[in-house]
């Protein structure tokens, strides 16, 4: 998980998360234990009782991006560009919904502890919400908060009609039972898609989950946006984690691919990978997949984000994927870069899930 957490440091200037309180007594109580809240926010005057952030989608790029046709240039599947296009579409829908029924989608994030990379990731999610006009809510609890406090925060958001999506930023401190906490999120607001009922429905034929986890959904969306066929293709997923490998394999299967999963005990992984028309790597091992493992013409989606030492960078490191990009690009027909591939798609899918949730709750087509 160490590597996974570095994913979220994929920005050169980590900004401290701006903290937002909620209005309910429950969460104000919680906030009083949160050492990170500035004193003046602990007892806000009534007139300042709006503790969410929302904005009009004014920072979005022009409509031309929404309408621009996507083409694979230089074999590159440009997640950044696709994500921008998706954000433009979401902003339009948010406005349409607001104009039609006066409802603005709301996303609540619960952050526990002071991990810099988690705070950075949360602030990126909030910024993304602001850009598309989604309201964001946040509860930030200290590292030594109790599990009960987290459960109370979740319960408050579960009940709050202004909140359509809830996510608990992982990892949680060691003394907390992650499963117990994730299970407490209302399945109808589980925009991360990690609730066992959502994953269960994803795995079953004829069932539809309320939400599909964001990173796996982003991988498939990228293929769709570039019109890359999945049906009938041989796909290999490297990695079987609950958050990426397993759900992306389920999604590929739903799209009628024939799917094999490679994991740490797989013998001769290259033998399987060489047969794949589509490779999705979610391992957390820098440059593990060599160019010679890739079938000529295959499509490669590299989820991995791994920091490796680079003395030429001010930070002392740079990020690379699980696939040796330079080598694989020569053999594949299309490949995602790292960074700029799956990463931006993950946040775009979080916004999509929040919009879907608000539309479903308010029965808005
Ligand atoms: P994880 O929970 O550590 O799972 C890694 C998976 O890779 C496990 O299933 C493991 O197998 C398998 N594995 C490990 N070493 C292997 C090897 N040598 N050969 C074959 N399989 C191997 O990691 P994760 O959370 O899924 O994340 C995977 C990568 O994606 C990380 O680099 C992470 O930073 C990145 N990530 C990116 C995003 C994004 O938005 N772009 C989001 C999430 C994660 P076992 O099951 O046998 O242990």
Short mmCIF file of C-alpha atoms and ligand atoms in Angstrom, two decimals:
data_model
loop_
_atom_site.label_atom_id
_atom_site.label_comp_id
_atom_site.label_asym_id
_atom_site.label_seq_id
_atom_site.Cartn_x
_atom_site.Cartn_y
_atom_site.Cartn_z
CA UNK A 1 0.00 0.00 0.00
CA UNK A 2 3.00 2.30 0.41
CA UNK A 3 3.30 2.67 -3.31
CA UNK A 4 -0.42 3.18 -3.65
CA UNK A 5 -0.31 6.02 -1.21
CA UNK A 6 2.42 7.69 -3.22
CA UNK A 7 -0.03 7.85 -6.09
CA UNK A 8 -1.75 10.57 -4.30
CA UNK A 9 1.41 12.63 -3.95
CA UNK A 10 1.41 12.99 -7.70
CA UNK A 11 1.58 16.72 -7.56
CA UNK A 12 4.58 18.87 -6.98
CA UNK A 13 3.18 21.26 -4.42
CA UNK A 14 1.05 19.54 -1.83
CA UNK A 15 -1.43 22.01 -0.48
CA UNK A 16 -2.96 21.66 2.95
CA UNK A 17 -6.54 20.57 2.61
CA UNK A 18 -8.92 23.40 3.23
CA UNK A 19 -11.15 22.34 6.01
CA UNK A 20 -14.84 22.52 5.89
CA UNK A 21 -17.17 21.85 8.75
CA UNK A 22 -20.69 20.72 8.47
CA UNK A 23 -23.62 22.27 10.22
CA UNK A 24 -25.04 19.36 12.16
CA UNK A 25 -24.35 19.28 15.91
CA UNK A 26 -22.96 15.79 15.44
CA UNK A 27 -20.22 16.95 13.14
CA UNK A 28 -19.51 20.11 15.04
CA UNK A 29 -18.85 17.85 18.03
CA UNK A 30 -16.52 15.87 15.90
CA UNK A 31 -14.78 18.96 14.68
CA UNK A 32 -14.00 20.03 18.22
CA UNK A 33 -11.80 16.99 18.52
CA UNK A 34 -10.13 17.68 15.25
CA UNK A 35 -6.91 19.41 16.13
CA UNK A 36 -6.52 20.61 12.59
CA UNK A 37 -9.50 22.93 12.61
CA UNK A 38 -8.58 26.56 13.10
CA UNK A 39 -10.02 27.81 16.35
CA UNK A 40 -12.30 30.35 14.71
CA UNK A 41 -14.10 27.61 12.84
CA UNK A 42 -15.02 25.63 15.93
CA UNK A 43 -18.02 27.73 16.85
CA UNK A 44 -19.01 29.50 13.68
CA UNK A 45 -21.60 32.24 14.00
CA UNK A 46 -25.04 31.30 12.66
CA UNK A 47 -24.57 33.55 9.67
CA UNK A 48 -21.54 31.50 8.61
CA UNK A 49 -23.21 28.15 8.94
CA UNK A 50 -22.63 27.03 5.37
CA UNK A 51 -19.74 24.65 5.63
CA UNK A 52 -19.54 23.26 2.22
CA UNK A 53 -17.74 24.54 -0.80
CA UNK A 54 -19.40 24.93 -4.12
CA UNK A 55 -18.76 27.00 -7.18
CA UNK A 56 -19.98 27.51 -10.64
CA UNK A 57 -18.05 25.55 -13.22
CA UNK A 58 -16.34 28.69 -14.45
CA UNK A 59 -12.82 27.32 -14.41
CA UNK A 60 -13.61 24.73 -17.05
CA UNK A 61 -12.03 24.92 -20.42
CA UNK A 62 -14.12 25.82 -23.42
CA UNK A 63 -16.94 23.72 -24.82
CA UNK A 64 -14.68 22.75 -27.70
CA UNK A 65 -13.02 20.18 -25.47
CA UNK A 66 -16.36 18.52 -24.80
CA UNK A 67 -17.05 18.31 -28.52
CA UNK A 68 -13.53 17.44 -29.65
CA UNK A 69 -13.19 14.03 -31.24
CA UNK A 70 -10.68 11.81 -29.50
CA UNK A 71 -7.98 10.21 -31.56
CA UNK A 72 -5.04 8.13 -30.49
CA UNK A 73 -1.96 10.22 -31.21
CA UNK A 74 1.46 8.62 -31.03
CA UNK A 75 -0.12 5.48 -29.46
CA UNK A 76 -0.93 7.50 -26.36
CA UNK A 77 -4.21 7.05 -24.50
CA UNK A 78 -4.42 10.49 -22.99
CA UNK A 79 -6.26 10.17 -19.69
CA UNK A 80 -5.76 13.81 -18.88
CA UNK A 81 -7.50 14.92 -22.04
CA UNK A 82 -10.34 12.42 -21.70
CA UNK A 83 -10.84 13.40 -18.06
CA UNK A 84 -11.05 17.05 -19.07
CA UNK A 85 -13.68 16.19 -21.64
CA UNK A 86 -15.65 14.23 -19.03
CA UNK A 87 -15.43 17.10 -16.54
CA UNK A 88 -16.87 19.39 -19.20
CA UNK A 89 -19.79 17.01 -19.73
CA UNK A 90 -20.38 16.74 -15.99
CA UNK A 91 -20.36 20.52 -15.56
CA UNK A 92 -23.05 20.81 -18.23
CA UNK A 93 -25.18 18.19 -16.51
CA UNK A 94 -24.72 19.79 -13.09
CA UNK A 95 -25.96 23.08 -14.49
CA UNK A 96 -28.88 21.43 -16.27
CA UNK A 97 -29.92 19.71 -13.05
CA UNK A 98 -29.57 22.86 -10.99
CA UNK A 99 -31.64 24.84 -13.49
CA UNK A 100 -34.32 22.17 -13.80
CA UNK A 101 -34.86 21.05 -10.20
CA UNK A 102 -32.62 23.27 -8.09
CA UNK A 103 -30.47 20.39 -6.88
CA UNK A 104 -26.67 20.53 -6.82
CA UNK A 105 -24.83 17.21 -6.42
CA UNK A 106 -22.81 16.98 -3.20
CA UNK A 107 -19.75 14.88 -2.36
CA UNK A 108 -18.60 14.34 1.23
CA UNK A 109 -15.09 13.24 2.11
CA UNK A 110 -13.97 11.93 5.47
CA UNK A 111 -10.27 12.25 6.15
CA UNK A 112 -8.68 10.81 9.28
CA UNK A 113 -5.16 11.69 10.35
CA UNK A 114 -2.42 13.89 8.98
CA UNK A 115 -0.95 11.88 6.12
CA UNK A 116 0.24 14.52 3.72
CA UNK A 117 -0.53 12.48 0.62
CA UNK A 118 -4.08 11.75 1.79
CA UNK A 119 -4.68 15.45 2.48
CA UNK A 120 -3.32 16.29 -0.95
CA UNK A 121 -5.54 13.73 -2.61
CA UNK A 122 -8.59 15.00 -0.73
CA UNK A 123 -7.84 18.56 -1.75
CA UNK A 124 -7.51 17.42 -5.38
CA UNK A 125 -10.93 15.80 -5.17
CA UNK A 126 -12.39 18.97 -3.71
CA UNK A 127 -10.80 21.11 -6.40
CA UNK A 128 -12.22 18.78 -9.05
CA UNK A 129 -15.68 19.14 -7.48
CA UNK A 130 -15.41 22.91 -7.53
CA UNK A 131 -14.43 22.97 -11.18
CA UNK A 132 -17.58 21.11 -12.24
CA UNK A 133 -19.93 22.82 -9.76
CA UNK A 134 -20.38 19.86 -7.37
CA UNK A 135 -20.62 20.90 -3.72
CA UNK A 136 -17.97 19.33 -1.52
CA UNK A 137 -18.18 18.60 2.20
CA UNK A 138 -15.34 17.48 4.39
CA UNK A 139 -14.79 16.17 7.86
CA UNK A 140 -11.20 15.97 8.99
CA UNK A 141 -10.58 13.98 12.15
CA UNK A 142 -7.29 13.63 14.02
CA UNK A 143 -5.17 10.48 13.84
CA UNK A 144 -6.28 9.49 17.35
CA UNK A 145 -10.01 9.85 16.61
CA UNK A 146 -12.15 6.89 17.58
CA UNK A 147 -13.87 4.58 15.16
CA UNK A 148 -17.13 5.77 16.67
CA UNK A 149 -16.37 9.34 15.58
CA UNK A 150 -15.82 8.20 12.00
CA UNK A 151 -19.05 6.19 12.12
CA UNK A 152 -20.91 9.25 13.42
CA UNK A 153 -19.54 11.37 10.58
CA UNK A 154 -20.64 8.74 8.06
CA UNK A 155 -24.06 8.50 9.67
CA UNK A 156 -24.47 12.30 9.44
CA UNK A 157 -23.64 12.26 5.74
CA UNK A 158 -25.85 9.20 5.15
CA UNK A 159 -28.79 11.23 6.48
CA UNK A 160 -27.90 14.53 4.81
CA UNK A 161 -30.01 15.15 1.67
CA UNK A 162 -27.43 17.60 0.31
CA UNK A 163 -24.87 14.78 0.17
CA UNK A 164 -25.16 12.32 -2.71
CA UNK A 165 -21.77 10.66 -2.44
CA UNK A 166 -19.59 9.74 0.54
CA UNK A 167 -16.06 8.56 0.52
CA UNK A 168 -13.73 7.68 3.32
CA UNK A 169 -10.14 8.47 2.40
CA UNK A 170 -7.97 5.39 2.83
CA UNK A 171 -5.80 4.29 4.47
CA UNK A 172 -7.38 4.70 7.89
CA UNK A 173 -5.30 4.65 11.06
CA UNK A 174 -4.35 1.15 12.17
CA UNK A 175 -6.63 1.14 15.22
CA UNK A 176 -9.71 1.39 13.01
CA UNK A 177 -11.60 -1.46 11.42
CA UNK A 178 -11.65 -0.45 7.77
CA UNK A 179 -14.29 -3.01 6.83
CA UNK A 180 -16.63 -1.88 9.57
CA UNK A 181 -16.24 1.73 8.48
CA UNK A 182 -16.70 1.13 4.75
CA UNK A 183 -19.75 -1.02 5.47
CA UNK A 184 -21.35 1.92 7.30
CA UNK A 185 -21.50 4.06 4.14
CA UNK A 186 -25.01 3.94 2.69
CA UNK A 187 -24.86 1.74 -0.40
CA UNK A 188 -26.80 4.44 -2.25
CA UNK A 189 -24.07 7.00 -1.57
CA UNK A 190 -21.07 4.68 -1.89
CA UNK A 191 -19.46 6.57 -4.78
CA UNK A 192 -16.19 4.71 -4.25
CA UNK A 193 -18.10 1.49 -4.98
CA UNK A 194 -16.26 -0.42 -2.25
CA UNK A 195 -19.32 -1.56 -0.29
CA UNK A 196 -19.52 -5.37 -0.46
CA UNK A 197 -23.07 -5.16 -1.83
CA UNK A 198 -21.87 -2.97 -4.70
CA UNK A 199 -18.95 -5.32 -5.43
CA UNK A 200 -21.27 -8.32 -5.08
CA UNK A 201 -23.70 -6.89 -7.63
CA UNK A 202 -20.79 -6.09 -9.95
CA UNK A 203 -19.76 -9.75 -9.82
CA UNK A 204 -23.25 -11.16 -10.46
CA UNK A 205 -24.91 -11.54 -13.82
CA UNK A 206 -28.16 -9.66 -14.12
CA UNK A 207 -27.38 -7.40 -11.17
CA UNK A 208 -26.39 -3.78 -11.39
CA UNK A 209 -24.28 -2.15 -8.68
CA UNK A 210 -25.22 1.34 -7.58
CA UNK A 211 -21.61 2.34 -8.24
CA UNK A 212 -18.54 0.91 -9.93
CA UNK A 213 -15.18 1.66 -8.23
CA UNK A 214 -13.57 4.70 -9.80
CA UNK A 215 -10.16 3.49 -11.00
CA UNK A 216 -11.48 0.31 -12.69
CA UNK A 217 -14.34 2.30 -14.20
CA UNK A 218 -11.81 4.86 -15.45
CA UNK A 219 -9.80 2.13 -17.22
CA UNK A 220 -12.84 0.85 -19.09
CA UNK A 221 -14.11 4.35 -19.85
CA UNK A 222 -10.75 5.17 -21.42
CA UNK A 223 -11.11 2.15 -23.73
CA UNK A 224 -14.67 3.18 -24.62
CA UNK A 225 -13.78 6.77 -25.31
CA UNK A 226 -11.10 5.69 -27.77
CA UNK A 227 -13.48 3.15 -29.35
CA UNK A 228 -11.21 0.26 -28.45
CA UNK A 229 -13.21 -2.96 -28.71
CA UNK A 230 -13.34 -5.22 -25.64
CA UNK A 231 -15.90 -7.84 -26.62
CA UNK A 232 -14.32 -11.18 -27.48
CA UNK A 233 -10.81 -9.94 -26.70
CA UNK A 234 -8.33 -11.73 -24.50
CA UNK A 235 -7.58 -9.57 -21.49
CA UNK A 236 -5.01 -10.03 -18.75
CA UNK A 237 -5.29 -8.11 -15.51
CA UNK A 238 -2.14 -8.02 -13.44
CA UNK A 239 -3.08 -7.64 -9.78
CA UNK A 240 -6.19 -8.74 -7.89
CA UNK A 241 -6.68 -6.06 -5.24
CA UNK A 242 -10.17 -5.15 -4.03
CA UNK A 243 -9.81 -1.61 -5.31
CA UNK A 244 -8.36 -2.16 -8.78
CA UNK A 245 -7.43 -5.63 -10.05
CA UNK A 246 -10.50 -7.59 -8.97
CA UNK A 247 -13.17 -5.06 -10.01
CA UNK A 248 -11.47 -4.26 -13.33
CA UNK A 249 -11.39 -7.99 -14.15
CA UNK A 250 -15.12 -8.17 -13.34
CA UNK A 251 -15.81 -5.18 -15.58
CA UNK A 252 -13.86 -6.66 -18.48
CA UNK A 253 -15.83 -9.86 -18.10
CA UNK A 254 -19.07 -7.88 -18.14
CA UNK A 255 -17.86 -6.41 -21.43
CA UNK A 256 -17.47 -9.95 -22.81
CA UNK A 257 -13.69 -10.13 -22.74
CA UNK A 258 -12.06 -13.42 -21.79
CA UNK A 259 -10.15 -12.54 -18.68
CA UNK A 260 -7.11 -13.99 -16.96
CA UNK A 261 -5.73 -12.64 -13.72
CA UNK A 262 -2.05 -12.59 -12.89
CA UNK A 263 -1.01 -12.22 -9.26
CA UNK A 264 2.06 -12.66 -7.12
CA UNK A 265 1.85 -16.47 -7.19
CA UNK A 266 1.31 -16.77 -10.94
CA UNK A 267 4.00 -18.82 -12.62
CA UNK A 268 5.45 -17.40 -15.84
CA UNK A 269 3.26 -14.29 -15.94
CA UNK A 270 4.86 -13.19 -19.21
CA UNK A 271 3.51 -16.29 -20.93
CA UNK A 272 -0.08 -15.23 -20.14
CA UNK A 273 0.52 -11.54 -20.73
CA UNK A 274 1.96 -12.23 -24.20
CA UNK A 275 -1.40 -13.67 -25.25
CA UNK A 276 -3.41 -10.63 -24.24
CA UNK A 277 -5.09 -8.18 -26.59
CA UNK A 278 -5.70 -5.94 -23.59
CA UNK A 279 -3.35 -5.72 -20.62
CA UNK A 280 -4.36 -3.88 -17.47
CA UNK A 281 -1.50 -3.66 -14.99
CA UNK A 282 -2.30 -2.81 -11.36
CA UNK A 283 0.60 -4.21 -9.41
CA UNK A 284 2.64 -1.50 -7.77
CA UNK A 285 5.99 -2.72 -9.16
CA UNK A 286 7.92 -0.17 -11.19
CA UNK A 287 8.46 -1.21 -14.83
CA UNK A 288 7.62 -4.86 -14.12
CA UNK A 289 6.07 -5.58 -17.51
CA UNK A 290 8.75 -5.56 -20.18
CA UNK A 291 8.14 -4.68 -23.81
CA UNK A 292 8.93 -8.26 -24.80
CA UNK A 293 5.97 -9.46 -22.67
CA UNK A 294 3.49 -7.48 -24.76
CA UNK A 295 1.72 -8.97 -27.75
CA UNK A 296 2.24 -6.89 -30.90
CA UNK A 297 -0.73 -4.56 -31.32
CA UNK A 298 -2.03 -5.04 -27.77
CA UNK A 299 -3.61 -2.20 -25.81
CA UNK A 300 -1.94 -1.50 -22.47
CA UNK A 301 -3.57 0.28 -19.55
CA UNK A 302 -1.04 1.00 -16.83
CA UNK A 303 -2.68 1.71 -13.48
CA UNK A 304 0.52 1.48 -11.44
CA UNK A 305 2.08 4.61 -10.07
CA UNK A 306 5.44 4.01 -8.50
CA UNK A 307 7.96 6.54 -7.25
CA UNK A 308 11.53 5.87 -8.37
CA UNK A 309 14.61 7.84 -7.47
CA UNK A 310 15.45 10.65 -9.86
CA UNK A 311 18.11 13.05 -8.75
CA UNK A 312 17.31 15.43 -11.60
CA UNK A 313 13.95 16.20 -9.96
CA UNK A 314 13.62 18.65 -7.13
CA UNK A 315 11.54 16.10 -5.24
CA UNK A 316 14.26 13.46 -5.75
CA UNK A 317 11.85 11.06 -7.45
CA UNK A 318 9.59 10.64 -10.43
CA UNK A 319 6.60 8.43 -11.04
CA UNK A 320 6.58 5.45 -13.37
CA UNK A 321 4.04 2.76 -14.10
CA UNK A 322 4.04 -1.00 -13.77
CA UNK A 323 4.83 -1.27 -17.48
CA UNK A 324 8.12 -0.29 -19.03
CA UNK A 325 6.55 2.48 -21.15
CA UNK A 326 9.40 3.05 -23.60
CA UNK A 327 9.68 -0.64 -24.47
CA UNK A 328 5.95 -1.43 -24.49
CA UNK A 329 5.12 1.59 -26.68
CA UNK A 330 7.19 0.11 -29.49
CA UNK A 331 5.11 -3.09 -29.46
CA UNK A 332 1.63 -2.03 -28.34
CA UNK A 333 -0.96 -0.29 -30.50
CA UNK A 334 -1.94 2.03 -27.65
CA UNK A 335 -0.75 2.64 -24.11
CA UNK A 336 -1.48 4.95 -21.17
CA UNK A 337 1.36 7.12 -19.91
CA UNK A 338 2.20 7.46 -16.21
CA UNK A 339 1.37 10.03 -15.04
CA UNK A 340 -1.44 11.35 -17.23
CA UNK A 341 -3.18 8.06 -17.98
CA UNK A 342 -5.46 6.34 -15.49
CA UNK A 343 -4.85 8.78 -12.61
CA UNK A 344 -6.93 11.69 -13.97
CA UNK A 345 -9.65 9.24 -15.00
CA UNK A 346 -10.07 8.09 -11.40
CA UNK A 347 -11.13 11.53 -10.19
CA UNK A 348 -13.30 12.07 -13.26
CA UNK A 349 -15.13 8.84 -12.41
CA UNK A 350 -15.64 9.98 -8.82
CA UNK A 351 -17.38 13.08 -10.14
CA UNK A 352 -19.37 10.95 -12.56
CA UNK A 353 -20.49 8.65 -9.75
CA UNK A 354 -21.54 11.63 -7.63
CA UNK A 355 -23.60 13.03 -10.50
CA UNK A 356 -25.16 9.62 -11.18
CA UNK A 357 -26.07 9.36 -7.51
CA UNK A 358 -27.70 12.80 -7.35
CA UNK A 359 -29.68 12.06 -10.52
CA UNK A 360 -30.84 8.70 -9.17
CA UNK A 361 -31.82 10.06 -5.76
CA UNK A 362 -33.81 12.89 -7.35
CA UNK A 363 -35.08 10.77 -10.22
CA UNK A 364 -33.65 13.25 -12.71
CA UNK A 365 -33.05 12.01 -16.24
P1 LIG B 1 -2.16 -3.77 -4.03
O1 LIG B 1 -3.36 -3.76 -3.17
O2 LIG B 1 -0.81 -3.77 -3.40
O3 LIG B 1 -2.28 -5.03 -4.99
C1 LIG B 1 -1.22 -5.37 -5.85
C2 LIG B 1 -1.59 -6.62 -6.61
O4 LIG B 1 -0.49 -6.93 -7.43
C3 LIG B 1 -1.85 -7.82 -5.72
O5 LIG B 1 -2.99 -8.52 -6.19
C4 LIG B 1 -0.58 -8.65 -5.87
O6 LIG B 1 -0.78 -10.06 -5.85
C5 LIG B 1 -0.13 -8.29 -7.25
N1 LIG B 1 1.31 -8.44 -7.38
C6 LIG B 1 2.26 -7.96 -6.57
N2 LIG B 1 3.49 -8.29 -7.03
C7 LIG B 1 3.29 -9.01 -8.16
C8 LIG B 1 4.14 -9.62 -9.08
N3 LIG B 1 5.48 -9.59 -8.97
N4 LIG B 1 3.58 -10.28 -10.13
C9 LIG B 1 2.25 -10.33 -10.29
N5 LIG B 1 1.39 -9.75 -9.44
C10 LIG B 1 1.90 -9.09 -8.38
O7 LIG B 1 -2.14 -2.54 -5.01
P2 LIG B 1 -3.36 -1.70 -5.62
O8 LIG B 1 -3.93 -0.87 -4.57
O9 LIG B 1 -4.22 -2.56 -6.46
O10 LIG B 1 -2.53 -0.72 -6.59
C11 LIG B 1 -1.78 -1.22 -7.67
C12 LIG B 1 -1.05 -0.08 -8.34
O11 LIG B 1 -2.00 0.83 -8.85
C13 LIG B 1 -0.18 0.74 -7.40
O12 LIG B 1 0.96 1.20 -8.08
C14 LIG B 1 -1.06 1.90 -7.05
O13 LIG B 1 -0.28 3.02 -6.71
C15 LIG B 1 -1.79 2.12 -8.33
N6 LIG B 1 -3.10 2.77 -8.19
C16 LIG B 1 -3.37 3.78 -9.05
C17 LIG B 1 -4.59 4.41 -8.99
C18 LIG B 1 -4.88 5.51 -9.95
O14 LIG B 1 -5.83 6.26 -9.78
N7 LIG B 1 -4.11 5.64 -11.03
C19 LIG B 1 -5.55 4.03 -8.07
C20 LIG B 1 -5.25 2.98 -7.21
C21 LIG B 1 -4.02 2.35 -7.29
P3 LIG B 1 -1.33 -10.87 -4.55
O15 LIG B 1 -2.80 -10.64 -4.53
O16 LIG B 1 -0.96 -12.25 -4.83
O17 LIG B 1 -0.62 -10.26 -3.37
#
